[in-house]
């Protein structure tokens, strides 16, 4: 009863805030904006029964439009209307509000699962953690526009949650739906599969959390071989998804559907470095854990006095320098489209001086080490390696620096941190709240002219 009450209270607060912002967006921006000029007409064609129409500018599969059809059909039937009578900008944007409400539910359930029987299993703290994290600025902003990000995130989280609950066929099914929102989600389906296998090995005593990385890899391989049938049974649902996806790629002659000119793959290795800084900036509450200067200095000293750790740090820094020097790319959109915050970040920081990209390497290194350190409290070295590998596979081929691509790996990182204190949740909530207020206020109240087009707004 206590758990249910805390959930209801926080969910009511969440819905009240989201409803107010949704109405503000709908009143201020009543016409399709940015990528909505492709997504909304496509969905409206579906509403009119034109299921064979496809705008070649759209590069993702039609998951968003299909789900809009489902919910609009239900609403139309209840009101005695036809679906095309409800298929306007406001009603289509409501799809993502429904998605974000379900995202709140799954964040709440995931926090409960991860922290069962521990200090964090205070009902109100679990509910507040979900309430805070669902307001993560990148995810929350696109809740109020007709973009694919919220649906993509929701179904990846659902696949991740059910894989933890050992419902692997269900997890794989949600993974398929996630791919219909964004094709790169196949990587997170693979991540769910590997996590499920690692959990299976750990439960059966085949894998230790504190062993060396080499030992964990060795034990994981031997463990899967020694429990071959059960391991195969876990992996089969995800393998089916992978085989189906390979078939799609072969038939489609690539991952991207539609126009591929702006989505050419490259080896943009610094993307993973940008992600590390992005993650630490939005995880600023983690800094509270390092306020004990003596304890922090002792931890740093123990790290650098270990020959292996010092060697790893040197190799890591050298690798970052090599990646920055040889693989830093500037997508045309990044330096020409002033409707995105990344344009200004790139211009003010990387455009300030040619060598700035090298000066940032220590920040990249520290951010990466802090991420690894925070994850290590709950996850094994092998799990951390798999997480960074999957993140790299998703981000590195992207030539464009686009913060929306960071949403899913950030949330997976956040869900696997050790439990937050009330003060840390408060700081995290304040950071998210301030960023959301500033970015939404700028978007809703300020316009400018670009290339002769008036009414342009700045957004993520």
Coordinates of N, CA, C and O in Angstrom, one line a residue, residues 223-336:
X223 N 31.7 -20.6 -18.7 CA 30.4 -20.7 -18.0 C 29.3 -21.0 -19.0 O 28.5 -21.9 -18.8
X224 N 29.4 -20.3 -20.2 CA 28.3 -20.5 -21.2 C 28.5 -21.9 -21.8 O 27.5 -22.6 -22.1
X225 N 29.7 -22.4 -22.0 CA 29.9 -23.7 -22.5 C 29.5 -24.8 -21.5 O 28.9 -25.8 -21.9
X226 N 29.7 -24.5 -20.2 CA 29.3 -25.5 -19.2 C 27.8 -25.6 -19.0 O 27.3 -26.6 -18.6
X227 N 27.2 -24.5 -19.3 CA 25.7 -24.5 -19.2 C 25.1 -24.1 -20.6 O 24.3 -23.2 -20.8
X228 N 25.5 -24.9 -21.6 CA 25.3 -24.6 -23.0 C 23.8 -24.5 -23.3 O 23.3 -23.6 -23.9
X229 N 23.0 -25.5 -22.8 CA 21.6 -25.6 -23.2 C 20.8 -24.4 -22.6 O 20.0 -23.7 -23.3
X230 N 21.1 -24.1 -21.3 CA 20.4 -23.0 -20.7 C 20.8 -21.6 -21.3 O 20.0 -20.7 -21.4
X231 N 22.1 -21.5 -21.6 CA 22.6 -20.3 -22.3 C 21.9 -20.1 -23.6 O 21.6 -19.0 -24.0
X232 N 21.8 -21.2 -24.4 CA 21.2 -21.1 -25.7 C 19.7 -20.7 -25.6 O 19.2 -19.9 -26.3
X233 N 19.1 -21.3 -24.6 CA 17.6 -21.0 -24.4 C 17.4 -19.5 -24.1 O 16.4 -18.9 -24.5
X234 N 18.4 -18.9 -23.3 CA 18.3 -17.5 -23.1 C 18.5 -16.6 -24.3 O 17.8 -15.7 -24.6
X235 N 19.5 -17.0 -25.1 CA 20.0 -16.2 -26.3 C 19.0 -16.4 -27.5 O 19.0 -15.4 -28.3
X236 N 18.3 -17.5 -27.6 CA 17.5 -17.7 -28.8 C 16.6 -16.6 -29.2 O 16.6 -16.2 -30.4
X237 N 15.8 -16.0 -28.3 CA 14.9 -15.0 -28.7 C 15.6 -13.8 -29.3 O 15.1 -13.2 -30.3
X238 N 16.7 -13.4 -28.7 CA 17.5 -12.3 -29.2 C 18.2 -12.6 -30.5 O 18.3 -11.7 -31.4
X239 N 18.6 -13.8 -30.7 CA 19.2 -14.3 -32.0 C 18.2 -14.2 -33.1 O 18.5 -13.8 -34.2
X240 N 17.0 -14.6 -32.8 CA 15.9 -14.5 -33.8 C 15.8 -13.0 -34.3 O 15.6 -12.7 -35.5
X241 N 15.8 -12.1 -33.3 CA 15.7 -10.7 -33.7 C 16.9 -10.2 -34.6 O 16.8 -9.6 -35.6
X242 N 18.1 -10.7 -34.2 CA 19.3 -10.4 -34.9 C 19.3 -10.9 -36.3 O 19.6 -10.2 -37.3
X243 N 18.8 -12.2 -36.5 CA 18.8 -12.8 -37.8 C 17.8 -12.0 -38.7 O 18.0 -11.7 -39.9
X244 N 16.6 -11.7 -38.1 CA 15.6 -10.9 -38.8 C 16.2 -9.5 -39.2 O 15.9 -9.0 -40.4
X245 N 16.9 -8.9 -38.4 CA 17.5 -7.6 -38.7 C 18.5 -7.7 -39.8 O 18.6 -6.8 -40.7
X246 N 19.3 -8.7 -39.8 CA 20.3 -8.9 -40.8 C 19.6 -9.1 -42.2 O 20.0 -8.6 -43.2
X247 N 18.5 -9.8 -42.2 CA 17.7 -10.0 -43.4 C 17.2 -8.6 -43.9 O 17.2 -8.4 -45.1
X248 N 16.7 -7.8 -43.0 CA 16.3 -6.5 -43.3 C 17.4 -5.6 -44.0 O 17.2 -5.0 -45.0
X249 N 18.6 -5.7 -43.4 CA 19.7 -4.9 -43.9 C 20.1 -5.4 -45.3 O 20.4 -4.5 -46.2
X250 N 20.1 -6.7 -45.5 CA 20.4 -7.2 -46.8 C 19.4 -6.8 -47.8 O 19.8 -6.3 -48.9
X251 N 18.1 -6.9 -47.5 CA 17.1 -6.5 -48.5 C 17.1 -5.0 -48.7 O 16.8 -4.5 -49.8
X252 N 17.3 -4.2 -47.6 CA 17.3 -2.8 -47.7 C 18.6 -2.2 -48.3 O 18.7 -1.0 -48.6
X253 N 19.6 -3.1 -48.3 CA 21.0 -2.6 -48.8 C 21.5 -1.6 -47.8 O 22.1 -0.6 -48.3
X254 N 21.3 -1.7 -46.5 CA 21.8 -0.8 -45.6 C 20.9 -0.7 -44.4 O 19.7 -1.2 -44.4
X255 N 21.3 0.0 -43.4 CA 20.4 0.2 -42.2 C 19.4 1.3 -42.4 O 18.3 1.2 -41.9
X256 N 19.8 2.4 -43.0 CA 19.0 3.6 -43.1 C 18.0 3.4 -44.2 O 18.3 2.8 -45.3
X257 N 16.7 3.8 -44.0 CA 15.7 3.8 -45.0 C 15.6 5.2 -45.5 O 15.9 6.2 -44.8
X258 N 15.1 5.4 -46.7 CA 14.9 6.8 -47.2 C 16.3 7.4 -47.6 O 17.2 6.7 -48.0
X259 N 16.3 8.7 -47.5 CA 17.5 9.5 -47.9 C 18.7 9.2 -47.0 O 18.7 9.4 -45.8
X260 N 19.8 8.7 -47.6 CA 21.0 8.4 -46.9 C 22.1 9.4 -47.0 O 23.2 9.2 -46.4
X261 N 21.9 10.5 -47.7 CA 23.0 11.4 -48.0 C 23.5 12.1 -46.7 O 24.6 12.5 -46.7
X262 N 22.6 12.3 -45.8 CA 23.0 13.0 -44.5 C 23.3 12.0 -43.4 O 23.5 12.4 -42.3
X263 N 23.3 10.7 -43.7 CA 23.5 9.7 -42.7 C 24.6 8.7 -43.2 O 24.4 7.5 -43.1
X264 N 25.7 9.3 -43.7 CA 26.8 8.4 -44.1 C 27.6 8.0 -42.9 O 28.0 8.8 -42.1
X265 N 27.9 6.7 -42.9 CA 28.7 6.2 -41.7 C 30.1 6.6 -41.8 O 30.7 6.7 -42.9
X266 N 30.7 6.8 -40.7 CA 32.2 7.1 -40.6 C 32.7 6.6 -39.3 O 31.9 6.1 -38.4
X267 N 34.0 6.7 -39.0 CA 34.6 6.3 -37.7 C 34.8 7.6 -36.9 O 36.0 8.1 -36.8
X268 N 33.8 8.1 -36.3 CA 33.9 9.3 -35.5 C 34.1 8.9 -34.0 O 33.2 9.0 -33.2
X269 N 35.3 8.4 -33.7 CA 35.6 7.9 -32.4 C 35.5 8.9 -31.3 O 35.1 8.6 -30.2
X270 N 35.7 10.2 -31.5 CA 35.5 11.2 -30.5 C 34.0 11.3 -29.9 O 33.8 11.8 -28.9
X271 N 33.1 10.7 -30.7 CA 31.7 10.7 -30.2 C 31.6 10.1 -28.8 O 30.8 10.5 -27.9
X272 N 32.4 9.0 -28.5 CA 32.3 8.4 -27.2 C 32.9 9.3 -26.2 O 32.5 9.2 -25.0
X273 N 33.8 10.1 -26.6 CA 34.4 11.1 -25.6 C 33.5 12.2 -25.3 O 33.3 12.6 -24.2
X274 N 32.7 12.7 -26.4 CA 31.7 13.7 -26.1 C 30.6 13.1 -25.2 O 30.1 13.9 -24.3
X275 N 30.3 11.9 -25.4 CA 29.3 11.3 -24.5 C 29.7 11.2 -23.1 O 28.9 11.4 -22.2
X276 N 31.0 10.9 -22.8 CA 31.5 10.9 -21.4 C 31.3 12.2 -20.7 O 30.9 12.2 -19.6
X277 N 31.7 13.3 -21.4 CA 31.5 14.6 -20.8 C 30.1 15.0 -20.6 O 29.7 15.5 -19.6
X278 N 29.3 14.7 -21.6 CA 27.8 14.9 -21.6 C 27.3 14.2 -20.3 O 26.5 14.7 -19.6
X279 N 27.6 12.9 -20.2 CA 27.1 12.1 -19.1 C 27.5 12.7 -17.7 O 26.7 12.8 -16.8
X280 N 28.7 13.1 -17.5 CA 29.2 13.6 -16.3 C 28.5 15.0 -16.0 O 28.2 15.3 -14.8
X281 N 28.3 15.8 -17.0 CA 27.6 17.1 -16.8 C 26.2 16.9 -16.3 O 25.8 17.6 -15.4
X282 N 25.5 15.9 -16.9 CA 24.1 15.7 -16.4 C 24.1 14.8 -15.2 O 23.0 14.7 -14.5
X283 N 25.2 14.2 -14.8 CA 25.3 13.4 -13.5 C 26.1 14.3 -12.5 O 26.8 13.7 -11.7
X284 N 25.9 15.6 -12.5 CA 26.6 16.4 -11.6 C 26.4 16.1 -10.1 O 27.2 16.4 -9.3
X285 N 25.2 15.4 -9.8 CA 25.0 15.0 -8.5 C 26.1 14.0 -7.9 O 26.3 13.9 -6.7
X286 N 26.7 13.4 -8.9 CA 27.8 12.4 -8.5 C 28.9 13.1 -7.8 O 29.6 12.6 -7.0
X287 N 29.1 14.4 -8.1 CA 30.2 15.2 -7.5 C 30.1 15.2 -6.0 O 31.1 15.4 -5.3
X288 N 28.8 15.1 -5.5 CA 28.6 15.1 -4.0 C 29.4 13.9 -3.4 O 29.7 14.0 -2.2
X289 N 29.6 12.9 -4.1 CA 30.2 11.7 -3.6 C 31.8 11.9 -3.5 O 32.4 11.0 -2.9
X290 N 32.3 13.0 -4.0 CA 33.7 13.2 -4.0 C 34.1 14.5 -3.2 O 35.2 15.0 -3.3
X291 N 33.1 14.9 -2.4 CA 33.4 16.2 -1.6 C 34.3 15.9 -0.4 O 34.9 16.8 0.1
X292 N 34.4 14.6 0.0 CA 35.4 14.3 1.0 C 36.8 14.3 0.4 O 37.2 13.3 -0.2
X293 N 37.4 15.4 0.5 CA 38.7 15.6 -0.2 C 39.7 14.6 0.1 O 40.4 14.0 -0.7
X294 N 39.9 14.3 1.4 CA 40.9 13.3 1.8 C 40.6 11.9 1.3 O 41.5 11.2 0.8
X295 N 39.3 11.5 1.3 CA 39.0 10.2 0.8 C 39.2 10.2 -0.7 O 39.7 9.2 -1.2
X296 N 38.8 11.2 -1.4 CA 39.0 11.3 -2.8 C 40.5 11.3 -3.2 O 40.9 10.5 -4.1
X297 N 41.3 12.1 -2.5 CA 42.7 12.1 -2.8 C 43.4 10.7 -2.5 O 44.3 10.3 -3.3
X298 N 42.9 10.0 -1.5 CA 43.4 8.7 -1.2 C 43.1 7.7 -2.3 O 43.9 6.9 -2.7
X299 N 41.8 7.8 -2.8 CA 41.4 7.0 -3.9 C 42.2 7.2 -5.2 O 42.7 6.3 -5.9
X300 N 42.5 8.5 -5.5 CA 43.3 8.9 -6.6 C 44.7 8.4 -6.5 O 45.3 7.8 -7.4
X301 N 45.3 8.5 -5.3 CA 46.6 8.1 -5.0 C 46.7 6.6 -5.2 O 47.7 6.1 -5.8
X302 N 45.8 5.8 -4.6 CA 45.8 4.4 -4.8 C 45.7 4.0 -6.3 O 46.3 3.0 -6.7
X303 N 45.0 4.8 -7.0 CA 44.8 4.5 -8.5 C 46.1 4.7 -9.2 O 46.6 3.8 -10.0
X304 N 46.7 5.8 -9.0 CA 47.9 6.2 -9.8 C 49.2 5.4 -9.4 O 50.1 5.3 -10.1
X305 N 49.2 4.9 -8.1 CA 50.3 4.2 -7.7 C 50.3 2.7 -8.1 O 51.3 2.0 -7.8
X306 N 49.2 2.3 -8.6 CA 49.1 0.9 -9.2 C 49.7 0.9 -10.6 O 49.2 1.7 -11.5
X307 N 50.7 0.2 -10.8 CA 51.4 0.2 -12.2 C 50.4 -0.2 -13.3 O 50.4 0.4 -14.4
X308 N 49.5 -1.1 -13.0 CA 48.5 -1.5 -14.1 C 47.6 -0.4 -14.4 O 47.3 0.0 -15.5
X309 N 47.0 0.3 -13.3 CA 46.1 1.4 -13.5 C 46.8 2.6 -14.2 O 46.2 3.2 -15.1
X310 N 48.0 2.8 -13.8 CA 48.8 3.9 -14.5 C 49.0 3.7 -15.9 O 48.9 4.5 -16.8
X311 N 49.4 2.4 -16.2 CA 49.6 2.0 -17.6 C 48.3 2.2 -18.4 O 48.3 2.7 -19.6
X312 N 47.2 1.7 -17.8 CA 45.9 1.9 -18.5 C 45.5 3.3 -18.8 O 45.0 3.7 -19.8
X313 N 45.8 4.2 -17.8 CA 45.6 5.6 -18.0 C 46.4 6.2 -19.1 O 45.9 7.0 -19.9
X314 N 47.6 5.8 -19.2 CA 48.5 6.3 -20.2 C 48.0 5.8 -21.6 O 47.9 6.6 -22.6
X315 N 47.7 4.5 -21.7 CA 47.2 4.0 -22.9 C 45.8 4.7 -23.3 O 45.6 5.0 -24.5
X316 N 45.0 4.9 -22.3 CA 43.7 5.5 -22.6 C 43.9 6.9 -23.1 O 43.2 7.3 -24.1
X317 N 44.8 7.7 -22.5 CA 45.0 9.1 -22.9 C 45.6 9.1 -24.3 O 45.3 9.9 -25.2
X318 N 46.5 8.2 -24.6 CA 47.2 8.1 -25.9 C 46.1 7.8 -27.0 O 46.1 8.3 -28.1
X319 N 45.2 6.8 -26.6 CA 44.2 6.4 -27.6 C 43.2 7.6 -27.8 O 42.8 7.8 -29.0
X320 N 42.9 8.4 -26.8 CA 42.1 9.6 -27.0 C 42.7 10.6 -27.9 O 42.1 11.2 -28.7
X321 N 44.0 10.8 -27.7 CA 44.7 11.8 -28.5 C 44.7 11.3 -30.0 O 44.5 12.1 -30.9
X322 N 45.0 10.1 -30.2 CA 45.0 9.5 -31.6 C 43.6 9.7 -32.2 O 43.5 10.1 -33.4
X323 N 42.5 9.4 -31.4 CA 41.2 9.5 -31.9 C 40.8 10.9 -32.3 O 40.2 11.2 -33.3
X324 N 41.2 11.8 -31.4 CA 40.9 13.2 -31.6 C 41.6 13.8 -32.8 O 41.1 14.6 -33.6
X325 N 42.9 13.4 -32.9 CA 43.7 13.9 -33.9 C 43.3 13.5 -35.3 O 43.3 14.2 -36.3
X326 N 42.9 12.2 -35.4 CA 42.7 11.6 -36.8 C 41.2 11.5 -37.1 O 40.9 11.3 -38.3
X327 N 40.3 11.5 -36.1 CA 38.9 11.1 -36.4 C 37.9 12.2 -36.0 O 36.8 11.9 -35.7
X328 N 38.3 13.4 -35.8 CA 37.4 14.5 -35.5 C 36.7 15.0 -36.8 O 37.4 15.4 -37.7
X329 N 35.4 14.9 -36.8 CA 34.6 15.3 -38.0 C 33.7 16.5 -37.6 O 33.2 16.6 -36.5
X330 N 33.4 17.3 -38.7 CA 32.4 18.3 -38.6 C 31.4 18.1 -39.6 O 31.6 18.2 -40.8
X331 N 30.2 17.6 -39.2 CA 29.1 17.4 -40.1 C 28.6 18.8 -40.6 O 28.6 19.8 -39.9
X332 N 28.2 18.9 -41.9 CA 27.7 20.2 -42.4 C 26.6 20.8 -41.6 O 26.6 22.0 -41.4
X333 N 25.7 19.9 -41.1 CA 24.6 20.5 -40.3 C 25.1 21.1 -39.0 O 24.5 22.1 -38.5
X334 N 26.2 20.6 -38.4 CA 26.7 21.0 -37.2 C 27.2 22.5 -37.3 O 27.1 23.2 -36.3
X335 N 27.8 22.8 -38.4 CA 28.4 24.2 -38.5 C 27.5 25.1 -39.3 O 27.9 26.3 -39.5
X336 N 26.3 24.7 -39.8 CA 25.5 25.5 -40.6 C 24.1 25.8 -40.1 O 23.4 26.7 -40.4

